[in-house]
């Protein structure tokens, strides 16, 4: 059924107001708007239903559980139509099923033994703790179950929809395993009753003549063989006809109720006529019934003393002069009444615990015996011995399964007339009833039965009778057969419920290996492939899930000991109950708007108390079982988290995540982060092409390498246009960003802004990106590669505005140049260097970034080198020592080198470069040329400048700079080299024709030294006239000189480096010089492959303190 499968995966029932939304109902819905009176709302017909349509859909909603009911109806339909059953009320739908599931094998087989070992007081504490846990869980469950409609799935549905798919899947599997092991426990109890109390002769491995460990192994082997046979038969019954299991449920329930009534009748009977179940004691030790015929050493027959069977058991012959066991000789034989009655006062003797080691004798309290501590113990097989070592926590683990089964009502929510009323009343009433029975049984057993009989687990001292059966009226066989059939029924119910729970989990599609996979081939055909555990027969019967359940159940059968299996399923049930309480507590504390349960008698404190009790009981029962169970749940949780399907169920974990995020954001608002906590929170500005695809994906590769997947990353872009017209484009751009982030494994957020122009959109991203204290402190933007081309004029303008805005906002700026040459996340550098050129102090960004990069596997093998520049007045040796010490305190490993760069003369190459830069800026502003003409003009200017240097002796000006101020530079012309364009001409002057010489003006001399180009190393003397200097300030010349000199040094030292990090100069305050600024940066980074220009945010980001 495609609809059923998809409903588990996509959950339309939870997200849509129409619970049963089909094509027919959609047509009806559209017809609701045909009336003229509703024409005002006809535009919203597709999204908003009419109230009348919604109410009719709700009224027709039927919520039948997927599972045994469908299977039963499918089989009934094959035989012919049957009248539909009426919905169940509280009594038949919740109360009695809970009673049947709660009362079970432990009550009949281990309750009396627990009272004898733990005492009335200790047993009452155990019962009270366990019953309190289930009562608090029932209160939490009632609140969840009445908070809207609970479809089939019971506790799994409640937990998964309250705590999310990860917790739901983990706890669902644990609940499934608990139910499966419960089936194994019931089968083992069934076999124990059969082989010990009903038909001992059926044992394949005979126990006669075996002692100690051999007898124990034989008993366990019998349990394994018969347990496997019974498991196979039960699985076959479930596979063939679930309807027979459902019909026999009332019979099994009747057996349980009659057995309990027989116990109470027996207790009343003991007050008037206690049953005769004598127990024979030798000294204070309990003797096995099969070892004697008369409870005496000798008897008188016809005035003649005759030895008994007991004598023969302890002596080497039947004669009175025989050599006998020392303990037998020194102690008398006593016969006591096993069931003294409720009025006997035996309660005081049974009040406190009597814990035994394995192999110890069952001794009567208060009765002395004569025993030689030095003599060895002989004939121990004649006594009743403790079969296991007992302690308080063991009793808790064995007893707890007897209070499970409280989910039976919620599992049948689809069959109930009013689930929101019946589930709380029926479940709480059932727990109250069973708790009262358990607590009263603890007191009554202690008040009616002798202590040695209570501690006799298998009734070996009372002729092999079931101990609780000795108390029953009118006959012990009532309890024996009643418990046998009730355990059979409970086992069948477990084998019926567990596969359906697994099927429900698999159909939810949250666990990959259980997932129901749906593949859409075209618009009209859907092929659904149910993986193995979601697959079933045509009527929905989970065939493969039943097979897996039987296989897991066989593990419990192989363990073969009821006392060992019980704590295992206790762990899984306790974990399930713990998360039910957690779900209720979270929903209550978070106060989600949808949390409106009809059941009002709940409180978050009660839920937390129940959760604490569950967790405590887990470790009380068995700390290692608890760790294993929690480990299994954790592994499933992480498996679903990493591999499972993403589900949005409106769960409480998402709510608590929102609350925690809000709290954390409010805390971040309290102040700026300390330097030790500073890390780059990056806003990556991406550019998109016309089809909204990312143009430079390597930006995200660098982001991933820089962040190593940690911290905040916002990937933003701008779509040009209006919101109403370009919203679809923005969504497409967002999808592209998300897809690329997933590919590059960048964990962060995408943000798309629609603006009338790209400049404003980028500004908006820088201003409003992030939330509260979780804002970006670093902006990464790629270098505009084609900024010299006229069509990209606005692009570099936008770039410089980004630099200005980040400076004003005190944000760090990262500008990777030649981003296409940066390595992808899959590449590895096996050697190489990351070179840092530390020109000015920027708060430590240049030191921190290489360290962060080397955390990533791409850059891990690269070594770090730090270069700094020493000027004329600096002591380079001392600078190197200080820098090494500084890096030592920063805990950074790097090679340090100080580069001496003196104030050399400005070269002719620098002069020409600056002149060309200025002239090009003027030409682009003053001439209105076409695109092609503009490109040719730029190229001609560049060629002419280079040609003039080759053909002529460039002028040399001795630049006289002073650190304190900018003195005027006078020029003494001796020869002229310049390029002048005639503003009145339509085309520029020919680059090959030299300009006529001009007269030199008066003034001081300034020398030029050529240090680049063909005349490198030669000092030239010609100078240019003052008219040839067309720039506004000598500052541009000085900046170009710095860029050329620095580039020369960096190229020599770092040409082979894998990455060069470099201080990024600040932008000019006057926007007229934007083109010059870009030219400076081009010259500074010329000849380098990968360059990362870094500009600090105005605060320290690295510290030497701990």
Short mmCIF file of N, CA and C in Angstrom, two decimals, residues 114-124 350-355 395 442:
data_model
loop_
_atom_site.label_atom_id
_atom_site.label_comp_id
_atom_site.label_asym_id
_atom_site.label_seq_id
_atom_site.Cartn_x
_atom_site.Cartn_y
_atom_site.Cartn_z
N UNK A 114 11.49 -14.32 46.31
CA UNK A 114 11.97 -12.96 46.58
C UNK A 114 11.63 -12.53 48.01
N UNK A 115 10.42 -12.87 48.46
CA UNK A 115 10.03 -12.51 49.83
C UNK A 115 10.89 -13.28 50.84
N UNK A 116 11.18 -14.53 50.55
CA UNK A 116 12.00 -15.30 51.48
C UNK A 116 13.42 -14.81 51.54
N UNK A 117 13.99 -14.41 50.42
CA UNK A 117 15.38 -13.95 50.39
C UNK A 117 15.49 -12.51 50.87
N UNK A 118 14.66 -11.63 50.35
CA UNK A 118 14.76 -10.21 50.69
C UNK A 118 14.04 -9.83 51.95
N UNK A 119 13.19 -10.72 52.47
CA UNK A 119 12.39 -10.36 53.63
C UNK A 119 11.19 -9.52 53.21
N UNK A 120 10.21 -9.46 54.10
CA UNK A 120 9.00 -8.69 53.79
C UNK A 120 9.35 -7.21 53.61
N UNK A 121 10.22 -6.73 54.49
CA UNK A 121 10.57 -5.31 54.44
C UNK A 121 11.31 -4.98 53.14
N UNK A 122 12.36 -5.74 52.83
CA UNK A 122 13.13 -5.48 51.61
C UNK A 122 12.31 -5.69 50.36
N UNK A 123 11.48 -6.73 50.34
CA UNK A 123 10.65 -7.00 49.16
C UNK A 123 9.62 -5.90 48.96
N UNK A 124 9.08 -5.39 50.06
CA UNK A 124 8.10 -4.31 49.95
C UNK A 124 8.75 -3.07 49.34
N UNK A 350 9.92 -13.56 59.14
CA UNK A 350 10.21 -13.31 57.72
C UNK A 350 10.38 -11.83 57.38
N UNK A 351 10.46 -11.00 58.42
CA UNK A 351 10.45 -9.56 58.18
C UNK A 351 11.72 -9.08 57.47
N UNK A 352 12.85 -9.66 57.80
CA UNK A 352 14.12 -9.18 57.27
C UNK A 352 14.73 -10.20 56.32
N UNK A 353 15.67 -9.73 55.53
CA UNK A 353 16.23 -10.54 54.46
C UNK A 353 17.15 -11.65 54.95
N UNK A 354 17.34 -12.63 54.09
CA UNK A 354 18.21 -13.77 54.38
C UNK A 354 18.92 -14.12 53.06
N UNK A 355 19.96 -13.36 52.74
CA UNK A 355 20.65 -13.54 51.46
C UNK A 355 21.64 -14.69 51.56
N UNK A 395 17.51 -9.11 43.11
CA UNK A 395 16.07 -9.24 43.29
C UNK A 395 15.33 -8.15 42.51
N UNK A 442 3.23 -9.60 49.05
CA UNK A 442 4.49 -9.59 49.82
C UNK A 442 4.18 -9.80 51.30
#
